Amino acid sequence: MGISQSASKRVSFTLINSSQFNSACDSVYTQCLALSQHAFPGVLPYQLVSAAAHLHQDLTSVHPHPLIIRWVPDLPSRSQVDSSFRFVTRHRENSRSDGEPFVLDSPQFKEWAQVLFTDAVVGNAGKAVMKRVPVGVLGIAGIGAAARTRKEVVGAAIGVYALGVATSVYLSLSG
């Protein structure tokens, strides 16, 4: 959990301090307001799936961000979009007391986008580690068995390999 939490903070910090990310958020936020013809003072929850698609497109082509290009090749899923919305609005009611629909203002929209893409990057990086480590472990174990190497040496080599893969992925999360 410590590495995951640290990786999440690293990615989140990189995104929020990125001019590409902030420009993309501002552009998509403005686009969402235009699509609703400025009838609401922010982005409505039903617009978030479309907003996520526009952000992904923007961050992979218009304002390319290295983290998104490398770790988020596909659009975030609907459940990721919804989960990020729930995270951002966890301390607020889903509708205001005066009957007006709940909307995300610009800072809330950026927070939502930050949570969405941080989770997507960290999740995909974790999947990459889980794919690479078993393949390498099998290779090391196979070579160790063929060479009749002691178990301790093979175990140490596997440990070093797994640590190297995890470190490599972790260091790539700073963009």
Short mmCIF file of N, CA and C in Angstrom, two decimals:
data_model
loop_
_atom_site.label_atom_id
_atom_site.label_comp_id
_atom_site.label_asym_id
_atom_site.label_seq_id
_atom_site.Cartn_x
_atom_site.Cartn_y
_atom_site.Cartn_z
N MET A 1 0.82 -1.19 0.00
CA MET A 1 0.00 0.00 0.00
C MET A 1 0.86 1.25 0.00
N GLY A 2 2.02 1.19 0.66
CA GLY A 2 2.89 2.35 0.73
C GLY A 2 3.36 2.78 -0.65
N ILE A 3 3.79 1.82 -1.47
CA ILE A 3 4.25 2.16 -2.81
C ILE A 3 3.09 2.70 -3.64
N SER A 4 1.93 2.07 -3.54
CA SER A 4 0.76 2.52 -4.30
C SER A 4 0.38 3.95 -3.91
N GLN A 5 0.35 4.22 -2.61
CA GLN A 5 0.00 5.56 -2.15
C GLN A 5 1.03 6.57 -2.63
N SER A 6 2.30 6.21 -2.51
CA SER A 6 3.37 7.10 -2.94
C SER A 6 3.31 7.33 -4.45
N ALA A 7 3.05 6.27 -5.20
CA ALA A 7 2.94 6.40 -6.65
C ALA A 7 1.76 7.31 -7.01
N SER A 8 0.66 7.15 -6.31
CA SER A 8 -0.51 7.99 -6.55
C SER A 8 -0.20 9.46 -6.30
N LYS A 9 0.47 9.73 -5.20
CA LYS A 9 0.84 11.13 -4.89
C LYS A 9 1.79 11.68 -5.94
N ARG A 10 2.71 10.85 -6.39
CA ARG A 10 3.70 11.28 -7.40
C ARG A 10 2.99 11.65 -8.71
N VAL A 11 2.08 10.79 -9.14
CA VAL A 11 1.34 11.04 -10.38
C VAL A 11 0.44 12.27 -10.23
N SER A 12 -0.27 12.36 -9.12
CA SER A 12 -1.16 13.48 -8.87
C SER A 12 -0.40 14.80 -8.89
N PHE A 13 0.74 14.83 -8.23
CA PHE A 13 1.57 16.04 -8.20
C PHE A 13 2.04 16.40 -9.60
N THR A 14 2.47 15.40 -10.36
CA THR A 14 2.94 15.64 -11.72
C THR A 14 1.82 16.22 -12.60
N LEU A 15 0.63 15.65 -12.48
CA LEU A 15 -0.48 16.14 -13.31
C LEU A 15 -0.88 17.57 -12.95
N ILE A 16 -1.10 17.82 -11.67
CA ILE A 16 -1.62 19.12 -11.27
C ILE A 16 -0.62 20.25 -11.53
N ASN A 17 0.66 19.92 -11.60
CA ASN A 17 1.68 20.92 -11.87
C ASN A 17 2.09 20.96 -13.34
N SER A 18 1.31 20.33 -14.18
CA SER A 18 1.60 20.26 -15.60
C SER A 18 0.78 21.29 -16.39
N SER A 19 1.47 22.08 -17.19
CA SER A 19 0.75 23.07 -18.01
C SER A 19 -0.15 22.38 -19.03
N GLN A 20 0.28 21.21 -19.55
CA GLN A 20 -0.54 20.48 -20.52
C GLN A 20 -1.85 20.04 -19.88
N PHE A 21 -1.75 19.49 -18.67
CA PHE A 21 -2.93 19.00 -17.98
C PHE A 21 -3.88 20.16 -17.65
N ASN A 22 -3.35 21.23 -17.13
CA ASN A 22 -4.19 22.38 -16.78
C ASN A 22 -4.83 23.01 -18.00
N SER A 23 -4.09 23.10 -19.10
CA SER A 23 -4.65 23.64 -20.34
C SER A 23 -5.78 22.76 -20.87
N ALA A 24 -5.55 21.45 -20.82
CA ALA A 24 -6.58 20.52 -21.29
C ALA A 24 -7.83 20.63 -20.43
N CYS A 25 -7.66 20.71 -19.10
CA CYS A 25 -8.82 20.84 -18.21
C CYS A 25 -9.59 22.12 -18.49
N ASP A 26 -8.88 23.22 -18.65
CA ASP A 26 -9.53 24.50 -18.93
C ASP A 26 -10.29 24.45 -20.25
N SER A 27 -9.67 23.86 -21.25
CA SER A 27 -10.29 23.77 -22.57
C SER A 27 -11.55 22.91 -22.55
N VAL A 28 -11.47 21.76 -21.91
CA VAL A 28 -12.63 20.84 -21.87
C VAL A 28 -13.72 21.43 -20.98
N TYR A 29 -13.36 22.07 -19.89
CA TYR A 29 -14.36 22.71 -19.02
C TYR A 29 -15.13 23.77 -19.80
N THR A 30 -14.41 24.60 -20.54
CA THR A 30 -15.06 25.64 -21.36
C THR A 30 -15.95 25.01 -22.42
N GLN A 31 -15.47 23.91 -23.01
CA GLN A 31 -16.26 23.21 -24.03
C GLN A 31 -17.56 22.66 -23.43
N CYS A 32 -17.48 22.11 -22.23
CA CYS A 32 -18.68 21.58 -21.57
C CYS A 32 -19.69 22.69 -21.28
N LEU A 33 -19.19 23.84 -20.83
CA LEU A 33 -20.10 24.97 -20.59
C LEU A 33 -20.76 25.42 -21.89
N ALA A 34 -19.99 25.44 -22.97
CA ALA A 34 -20.54 25.84 -24.27
C ALA A 34 -21.60 24.85 -24.74
N LEU A 35 -21.36 23.56 -24.52
CA LEU A 35 -22.33 22.55 -24.95
C LEU A 35 -23.65 22.67 -24.21
N SER A 36 -23.58 23.11 -22.96
CA SER A 36 -24.82 23.32 -22.20
C SER A 36 -25.33 24.74 -22.36
N GLN A 37 -24.73 25.46 -23.29
CA GLN A 37 -25.10 26.84 -23.63
C GLN A 37 -25.09 27.74 -22.39
N HIS A 38 -24.13 27.48 -21.51
CA HIS A 38 -23.94 28.27 -20.29
C HIS A 38 -25.21 28.38 -19.44
N ALA A 39 -26.07 27.36 -19.57
CA ALA A 39 -27.31 27.35 -18.79
C ALA A 39 -27.06 27.02 -17.32
N PHE A 40 -25.88 26.44 -17.05
CA PHE A 40 -25.53 26.06 -15.68
C PHE A 40 -24.17 26.66 -15.35
N PRO A 41 -23.89 26.89 -14.07
CA PRO A 41 -22.63 27.51 -13.69
C PRO A 41 -21.45 26.54 -13.61
N GLY A 42 -21.57 25.38 -14.22
CA GLY A 42 -20.50 24.40 -14.20
C GLY A 42 -20.86 23.20 -15.05
N VAL A 43 -20.10 22.14 -14.86
CA VAL A 43 -20.30 20.91 -15.63
C VAL A 43 -21.25 19.99 -14.88
N LEU A 44 -22.23 19.49 -15.58
CA LEU A 44 -23.21 18.57 -15.01
C LEU A 44 -22.65 17.15 -14.98
N PRO A 45 -23.08 16.34 -14.02
CA PRO A 45 -22.56 14.97 -13.92
C PRO A 45 -22.71 14.14 -15.20
N TYR A 46 -23.81 14.33 -15.93
CA TYR A 46 -24.00 13.52 -17.13
C TYR A 46 -23.00 13.88 -18.23
N GLN A 47 -22.32 15.02 -18.11
CA GLN A 47 -21.34 15.44 -19.11
C GLN A 47 -19.95 14.84 -18.87
N LEU A 48 -19.76 14.17 -17.75
CA LEU A 48 -18.42 13.75 -17.36
C LEU A 48 -17.84 12.63 -18.22
N VAL A 49 -18.65 11.72 -18.70
CA VAL A 49 -18.13 10.66 -19.57
C VAL A 49 -17.60 11.28 -20.86
N SER A 50 -18.36 12.18 -21.42
CA SER A 50 -17.91 12.88 -22.62
C SER A 50 -16.69 13.75 -22.32
N ALA A 51 -16.69 14.41 -21.18
CA ALA A 51 -15.56 15.24 -20.78
C ALA A 51 -14.29 14.39 -20.64
N ALA A 52 -14.42 13.19 -20.08
CA ALA A 52 -13.27 12.30 -19.94
C ALA A 52 -12.71 11.92 -21.31
N ALA A 53 -13.60 11.66 -22.26
CA ALA A 53 -13.17 11.32 -23.61
C ALA A 53 -12.44 12.50 -24.25
N HIS A 54 -12.98 13.70 -24.07
CA HIS A 54 -12.33 14.90 -24.64
C HIS A 54 -10.99 15.16 -23.96
N LEU A 55 -10.92 14.99 -22.64
CA LEU A 55 -9.66 15.17 -21.93
C LEU A 55 -8.62 14.17 -22.42
N HIS A 56 -9.03 12.92 -22.57
CA HIS A 56 -8.09 11.89 -23.04
C HIS A 56 -7.57 12.25 -24.43
N GLN A 57 -8.47 12.65 -25.30
CA GLN A 57 -8.08 13.04 -26.66
C GLN A 57 -7.12 14.23 -26.61
N ASP A 58 -7.45 15.22 -25.80
CA ASP A 58 -6.63 16.42 -25.67
C ASP A 58 -5.24 16.07 -25.11
N LEU A 59 -5.20 15.22 -24.09
CA LEU A 59 -3.93 14.89 -23.44
C LEU A 59 -3.07 13.90 -24.23
N THR A 60 -3.64 13.32 -25.27
CA THR A 60 -2.84 12.43 -26.12
C THR A 60 -2.49 13.05 -27.47
N SER A 61 -3.15 14.16 -27.83
CA SER A 61 -2.83 14.74 -29.14
C SER A 61 -2.63 16.26 -29.11
N VAL A 62 -3.58 17.01 -28.58
CA VAL A 62 -3.50 18.48 -28.62
C VAL A 62 -2.46 19.00 -27.62
N HIS A 63 -2.57 18.59 -26.38
CA HIS A 63 -1.61 18.95 -25.32
C HIS A 63 -1.02 17.65 -24.78
N PRO A 64 -0.18 16.96 -25.57
CA PRO A 64 0.26 15.63 -25.17
C PRO A 64 0.99 15.63 -23.82
N HIS A 65 0.57 14.73 -22.95
CA HIS A 65 1.20 14.57 -21.65
C HIS A 65 1.85 13.19 -21.61
N PRO A 66 3.15 13.12 -21.29
CA PRO A 66 3.85 11.84 -21.34
C PRO A 66 3.24 10.74 -20.48
N LEU A 67 2.73 11.08 -19.30
CA LEU A 67 2.12 10.06 -18.45
C LEU A 67 0.88 9.46 -19.09
N ILE A 68 0.07 10.31 -19.68
CA ILE A 68 -1.18 9.84 -20.30
C ILE A 68 -0.86 9.03 -21.55
N ILE A 69 0.07 9.51 -22.34
CA ILE A 69 0.43 8.79 -23.56
C ILE A 69 0.96 7.39 -23.23
N ARG A 70 1.81 7.29 -22.20
CA ARG A 70 2.42 6.00 -21.87
C ARG A 70 1.49 5.07 -21.10
N TRP A 71 0.75 5.61 -20.12
CA TRP A 71 0.04 4.74 -19.20
C TRP A 71 -1.48 4.68 -19.38
N VAL A 72 -2.04 5.58 -20.19
CA VAL A 72 -3.50 5.56 -20.40
C VAL A 72 -3.79 5.53 -21.90
N PRO A 73 -3.51 4.39 -22.55
CA PRO A 73 -3.73 4.32 -24.00
C PRO A 73 -5.21 4.31 -24.38
N ASP A 74 -6.07 3.87 -23.45
CA ASP A 74 -7.50 3.80 -23.71
C ASP A 74 -8.24 4.78 -22.82
N LEU A 75 -9.45 5.12 -23.24
CA LEU A 75 -10.28 6.03 -22.44
C LEU A 75 -10.54 5.44 -21.06
N PRO A 76 -10.62 6.28 -20.04
CA PRO A 76 -11.06 5.78 -18.74
C PRO A 76 -12.49 5.24 -18.85
N SER A 77 -12.78 4.20 -18.10
CA SER A 77 -14.09 3.57 -18.16
C SER A 77 -15.16 4.42 -17.47
N ARG A 78 -16.40 4.08 -17.73
CA ARG A 78 -17.52 4.76 -17.09
C ARG A 78 -17.44 4.62 -15.57
N SER A 79 -17.05 3.43 -15.11
CA SER A 79 -16.96 3.23 -13.65
C SER A 79 -15.84 4.08 -13.05
N GLN A 80 -14.74 4.27 -13.78
CA GLN A 80 -13.67 5.16 -13.30
C GLN A 80 -14.15 6.61 -13.24
N VAL A 81 -14.91 7.03 -14.24
CA VAL A 81 -15.45 8.38 -14.27
C VAL A 81 -16.39 8.59 -13.08
N ASP A 82 -17.28 7.62 -12.86
CA ASP A 82 -18.23 7.72 -11.75
C ASP A 82 -17.54 7.68 -10.39
N SER A 83 -16.55 6.81 -10.27
CA SER A 83 -15.81 6.70 -9.02
C SER A 83 -15.08 8.01 -8.69
N SER A 84 -14.50 8.63 -9.69
CA SER A 84 -13.80 9.91 -9.49
C SER A 84 -14.80 11.00 -9.10
N PHE A 85 -15.98 10.98 -9.70
CA PHE A 85 -17.01 11.95 -9.36
C PHE A 85 -17.44 11.76 -7.90
N ARG A 86 -17.67 10.52 -7.50
CA ARG A 86 -18.05 10.24 -6.11
C ARG A 86 -16.96 10.68 -5.14
N PHE A 87 -15.70 10.48 -5.51
CA PHE A 87 -14.59 10.88 -4.65
C PHE A 87 -14.58 12.40 -4.45
N VAL A 88 -14.77 13.13 -5.53
CA VAL A 88 -14.73 14.60 -5.47
C VAL A 88 -15.94 15.15 -4.72
N THR A 89 -17.06 14.48 -4.82
CA THR A 89 -18.30 15.00 -4.22
C THR A 89 -18.67 14.28 -2.93
N ARG A 90 -17.76 13.51 -2.36
CA ARG A 90 -18.09 12.69 -1.19
C ARG A 90 -18.57 13.50 0.01
N HIS A 91 -18.17 14.75 0.13
CA HIS A 91 -18.57 15.57 1.27
C HIS A 91 -19.68 16.58 0.90
N ARG A 92 -20.21 16.43 -0.28
CA ARG A 92 -21.26 17.34 -0.74
C ARG A 92 -22.49 16.53 -1.10
N GLU A 93 -23.62 17.17 -1.10
CA GLU A 93 -24.83 16.50 -1.55
C GLU A 93 -24.86 16.50 -3.06
N ASN A 94 -25.54 15.51 -3.65
CA ASN A 94 -25.60 15.42 -5.10
C ASN A 94 -26.50 16.47 -5.73
N SER A 95 -27.31 17.10 -4.95
CA SER A 95 -28.08 18.22 -5.48
C SER A 95 -28.15 19.29 -4.39
N ARG A 96 -28.24 20.49 -4.82
CA ARG A 96 -28.27 21.58 -3.86
C ARG A 96 -29.64 21.66 -3.22
N SER A 97 -29.69 22.30 -2.07
CA SER A 97 -30.95 22.34 -1.31
C SER A 97 -32.03 23.15 -2.01
N ASP A 98 -31.64 24.04 -2.91
CA ASP A 98 -32.65 24.85 -3.58
C ASP A 98 -33.22 24.17 -4.83
N GLY A 99 -32.91 22.90 -5.04
CA GLY A 99 -33.47 22.15 -6.15
C GLY A 99 -32.66 22.25 -7.43
N GLU A 100 -31.64 23.07 -7.45
CA GLU A 100 -30.79 23.20 -8.63
C GLU A 100 -29.93 21.94 -8.77
N PRO A 101 -29.63 21.52 -10.00
CA PRO A 101 -28.79 20.34 -10.18
C PRO A 101 -27.36 20.59 -9.68
N PHE A 102 -26.70 19.53 -9.26
CA PHE A 102 -25.32 19.63 -8.81
C PHE A 102 -24.42 19.83 -10.02
N VAL A 103 -23.50 20.76 -9.93
CA VAL A 103 -22.54 21.00 -11.00
C VAL A 103 -21.14 21.08 -10.41
N LEU A 104 -20.16 20.78 -11.25
CA LEU A 104 -18.76 20.93 -10.85
C LEU A 104 -18.26 22.27 -11.37
N ASP A 105 -17.78 23.12 -10.46
CA ASP A 105 -17.17 24.36 -10.91
C ASP A 105 -15.76 24.05 -11.43
N SER A 106 -15.04 25.04 -11.88
CA SER A 106 -13.73 24.80 -12.49
C SER A 106 -12.75 24.08 -11.56
N PRO A 107 -12.57 24.52 -10.30
CA PRO A 107 -11.64 23.78 -9.42
C PRO A 107 -12.10 22.34 -9.15
N GLN A 108 -13.40 22.12 -8.98
CA GLN A 108 -13.90 20.76 -8.76
C GLN A 108 -13.69 19.91 -10.00
N PHE A 109 -13.87 20.50 -11.18
CA PHE A 109 -13.67 19.78 -12.43
C PHE A 109 -12.20 19.34 -12.55
N LYS A 110 -11.27 20.24 -12.23
CA LYS A 110 -9.85 19.89 -12.27
C LYS A 110 -9.53 18.80 -11.26
N GLU A 111 -10.12 18.88 -10.09
CA GLU A 111 -9.90 17.85 -9.08
C GLU A 111 -10.42 16.50 -9.59
N TRP A 112 -11.61 16.53 -10.19
CA TRP A 112 -12.18 15.31 -10.76
C TRP A 112 -11.25 14.72 -11.82
N ALA A 113 -10.76 15.57 -12.72
CA ALA A 113 -9.87 15.10 -13.78
C ALA A 113 -8.56 14.56 -13.20
N GLN A 114 -8.06 15.22 -12.18
CA GLN A 114 -6.82 14.78 -11.54
C GLN A 114 -7.01 13.40 -10.91
N VAL A 115 -8.09 13.21 -10.20
CA VAL A 115 -8.38 11.92 -9.57
C VAL A 115 -8.56 10.85 -10.65
N LEU A 116 -9.32 11.17 -11.68
CA LEU A 116 -9.59 10.21 -12.76
C LEU A 116 -8.31 9.73 -13.42
N PHE A 117 -7.46 10.65 -13.84
CA PHE A 117 -6.26 10.26 -14.57
C PHE A 117 -5.16 9.73 -13.65
N THR A 118 -5.13 10.17 -12.42
CA THR A 118 -4.18 9.59 -11.46
C THR A 118 -4.50 8.12 -11.25
N ASP A 119 -5.78 7.82 -11.02
CA ASP A 119 -6.19 6.43 -10.83
C ASP A 119 -5.92 5.58 -12.07
N ALA A 120 -6.15 6.15 -13.24
CA ALA A 120 -5.93 5.40 -14.48
C ALA A 120 -4.44 5.11 -14.68
N VAL A 121 -3.59 6.10 -14.45
CA VAL A 121 -2.14 5.91 -14.61
C VAL A 121 -1.62 4.88 -13.62
N VAL A 122 -1.95 5.05 -12.34
CA VAL A 122 -1.44 4.15 -11.31
C VAL A 122 -1.99 2.72 -11.53
N GLY A 123 -3.24 2.61 -11.89
CA GLY A 123 -3.82 1.29 -12.15
C GLY A 123 -3.14 0.58 -13.31
N ASN A 124 -2.91 1.29 -14.39
CA ASN A 124 -2.27 0.67 -15.55
C ASN A 124 -0.79 0.37 -15.28
N ALA A 125 -0.12 1.21 -14.50
CA ALA A 125 1.27 0.94 -14.13
C ALA A 125 1.34 -0.32 -13.26
N GLY A 126 0.41 -0.46 -12.35
CA GLY A 126 0.36 -1.66 -11.51
C GLY A 126 0.13 -2.91 -12.33
N LYS A 127 -0.74 -2.81 -13.33
CA LYS A 127 -0.98 -3.95 -14.21
C LYS A 127 0.28 -4.32 -14.99
N ALA A 128 1.05 -3.30 -15.39
CA ALA A 128 2.30 -3.55 -16.12
C ALA A 128 3.29 -4.31 -15.25
N VAL A 129 3.39 -3.94 -13.98
CA VAL A 129 4.28 -4.65 -13.07
C VAL A 129 3.82 -6.09 -12.92
N MET A 130 2.52 -6.27 -12.77
CA MET A 130 1.98 -7.63 -12.57
C MET A 130 2.17 -8.50 -13.81
N LYS A 131 2.28 -7.91 -14.99
CA LYS A 131 2.53 -8.69 -16.21
C LYS A 131 4.01 -9.02 -16.35
N ARG A 132 4.86 -8.03 -16.06
CA ARG A 132 6.30 -8.20 -16.30
C ARG A 132 6.97 -9.12 -15.30
N VAL A 133 6.61 -9.00 -14.05
CA VAL A 133 7.31 -9.77 -13.01
C VAL A 133 7.17 -11.28 -13.20
N PRO A 134 5.96 -11.83 -13.39
CA PRO A 134 5.87 -13.29 -13.54
C PRO A 134 6.65 -13.84 -14.73
N VAL A 135 6.66 -13.10 -15.83
CA VAL A 135 7.38 -13.57 -17.02
C VAL A 135 8.88 -13.63 -16.73
N GLY A 136 9.40 -12.58 -16.10
CA GLY A 136 10.82 -12.56 -15.76
C GLY A 136 11.18 -13.62 -14.73
N VAL A 137 10.30 -13.81 -13.76
CA VAL A 137 10.54 -14.81 -12.71
C VAL A 137 10.63 -16.21 -13.33
N LEU A 138 9.71 -16.49 -14.25
CA LEU A 138 9.76 -17.80 -14.92
C LEU A 138 11.05 -17.98 -15.70
N GLY A 139 11.48 -16.93 -16.36
CA GLY A 139 12.73 -17.01 -17.12
C GLY A 139 13.93 -17.24 -16.22
N ILE A 140 13.99 -16.50 -15.11
CA ILE A 140 15.10 -16.67 -14.18
C ILE A 140 15.08 -18.06 -13.56
N ALA A 141 13.89 -18.50 -13.15
CA ALA A 141 13.78 -19.84 -12.54
C ALA A 141 14.17 -20.92 -13.55
N GLY A 142 13.76 -20.76 -14.78
CA GLY A 142 14.10 -21.74 -15.82
C GLY A 142 15.60 -21.80 -16.08
N ILE A 143 16.22 -20.65 -16.16
CA ILE A 143 17.68 -20.62 -16.37
C ILE A 143 18.39 -21.19 -15.15
N GLY A 144 17.89 -20.84 -13.96
CA GLY A 144 18.49 -21.38 -12.74
C GLY A 144 18.40 -22.89 -12.67
N ALA A 145 17.26 -23.45 -13.08
CA ALA A 145 17.08 -24.91 -13.06
C ALA A 145 17.98 -25.57 -14.10
N ALA A 146 18.06 -24.97 -15.29
CA ALA A 146 18.89 -25.54 -16.35
C ALA A 146 20.37 -25.51 -15.96
N ALA A 147 20.77 -24.47 -15.27
CA ALA A 147 22.18 -24.34 -14.88
C ALA A 147 22.46 -25.01 -13.54
N ARG A 148 21.41 -25.57 -12.93
CA ARG A 148 21.53 -26.23 -11.63
C ARG A 148 22.12 -25.30 -10.56
N THR A 149 21.60 -24.09 -10.57
CA THR A 149 22.04 -23.08 -9.61
C THR A 149 21.30 -23.29 -8.28
N ARG A 150 21.96 -22.93 -7.18
CA ARG A 150 21.34 -23.10 -5.86
C ARG A 150 20.08 -22.25 -5.76
N LYS A 151 19.13 -22.73 -4.94
CA LYS A 151 17.85 -22.03 -4.76
C LYS A 151 18.04 -20.62 -4.23
N GLU A 152 18.99 -20.43 -3.34
CA GLU A 152 19.21 -19.12 -2.74
C GLU A 152 19.64 -18.10 -3.80
N VAL A 153 20.49 -18.53 -4.72
CA VAL A 153 20.96 -17.64 -5.78
C VAL A 153 19.80 -17.29 -6.71
N VAL A 154 19.01 -18.29 -7.07
CA VAL A 154 17.85 -18.05 -7.94
C VAL A 154 16.86 -17.13 -7.24
N GLY A 155 16.60 -17.38 -5.97
CA GLY A 155 15.68 -16.53 -5.20
C GLY A 155 16.16 -15.09 -5.12
N ALA A 156 17.44 -14.89 -4.91
CA ALA A 156 18.00 -13.53 -4.86
C ALA A 156 17.87 -12.85 -6.23
N ALA A 157 18.13 -13.59 -7.28
CA ALA A 157 18.02 -13.02 -8.63
C ALA A 157 16.57 -12.61 -8.93
N ILE A 158 15.64 -13.45 -8.51
CA ILE A 158 14.21 -13.14 -8.71
C ILE A 158 13.85 -11.88 -7.92
N GLY A 159 14.30 -11.78 -6.70
CA GLY A 159 14.02 -10.60 -5.87
C GLY A 159 14.58 -9.32 -6.48
N VAL A 160 15.81 -9.40 -6.95
CA VAL A 160 16.44 -8.23 -7.58
C VAL A 160 15.68 -7.84 -8.85
N TYR A 161 15.30 -8.84 -9.63
CA TYR A 161 14.55 -8.56 -10.86
C TYR A 161 13.21 -7.88 -10.55
N ALA A 162 12.46 -8.43 -9.61
CA ALA A 162 11.15 -7.86 -9.26
C ALA A 162 11.29 -6.44 -8.75
N LEU A 163 12.28 -6.21 -7.90
CA LEU A 163 12.53 -4.86 -7.39
C LEU A 163 12.90 -3.91 -8.53
N GLY A 164 13.70 -4.39 -9.45
CA GLY A 164 14.09 -3.56 -10.60
C GLY A 164 12.91 -3.17 -11.46
N VAL A 165 12.02 -4.12 -11.72
CA VAL A 165 10.82 -3.82 -12.52
C VAL A 165 9.94 -2.81 -11.80
N ALA A 166 9.69 -3.03 -10.52
CA ALA A 166 8.84 -2.11 -9.76
C ALA A 166 9.47 -0.72 -9.70
N THR A 167 10.76 -0.64 -9.50
CA THR A 167 11.45 0.65 -9.45
C THR A 167 11.39 1.35 -10.79
N SER A 168 11.59 0.62 -11.84
CA SER A 168 11.53 1.20 -13.19
C SER A 168 10.16 1.81 -13.48
N VAL A 169 9.12 1.07 -13.15
CA VAL A 169 7.76 1.58 -13.37
C VAL A 169 7.50 2.78 -12.48
N TYR A 170 7.89 2.70 -11.22
CA TYR A 170 7.68 3.81 -10.28
C TYR A 170 8.37 5.09 -10.75
N LEU A 171 9.62 4.95 -11.20
CA LEU A 171 10.34 6.14 -11.66
C LEU A 171 9.75 6.73 -12.93
N SER A 172 9.07 5.91 -13.72
CA SER A 172 8.45 6.43 -14.95
C SER A 172 7.17 7.22 -14.66
N LEU A 173 6.70 7.20 -13.42
CA LEU A 173 5.44 7.88 -13.08
C LEU A 173 5.60 9.37 -12.83
N SER A 174 6.77 9.90 -13.00
CA SER A 174 6.95 11.34 -12.78
C SER A 174 6.83 12.12 -14.08
N GLY A 175 6.52 11.45 -15.16
CA GLY A 175 6.27 12.12 -16.42
C GLY A 175 7.52 12.45 -17.10
#
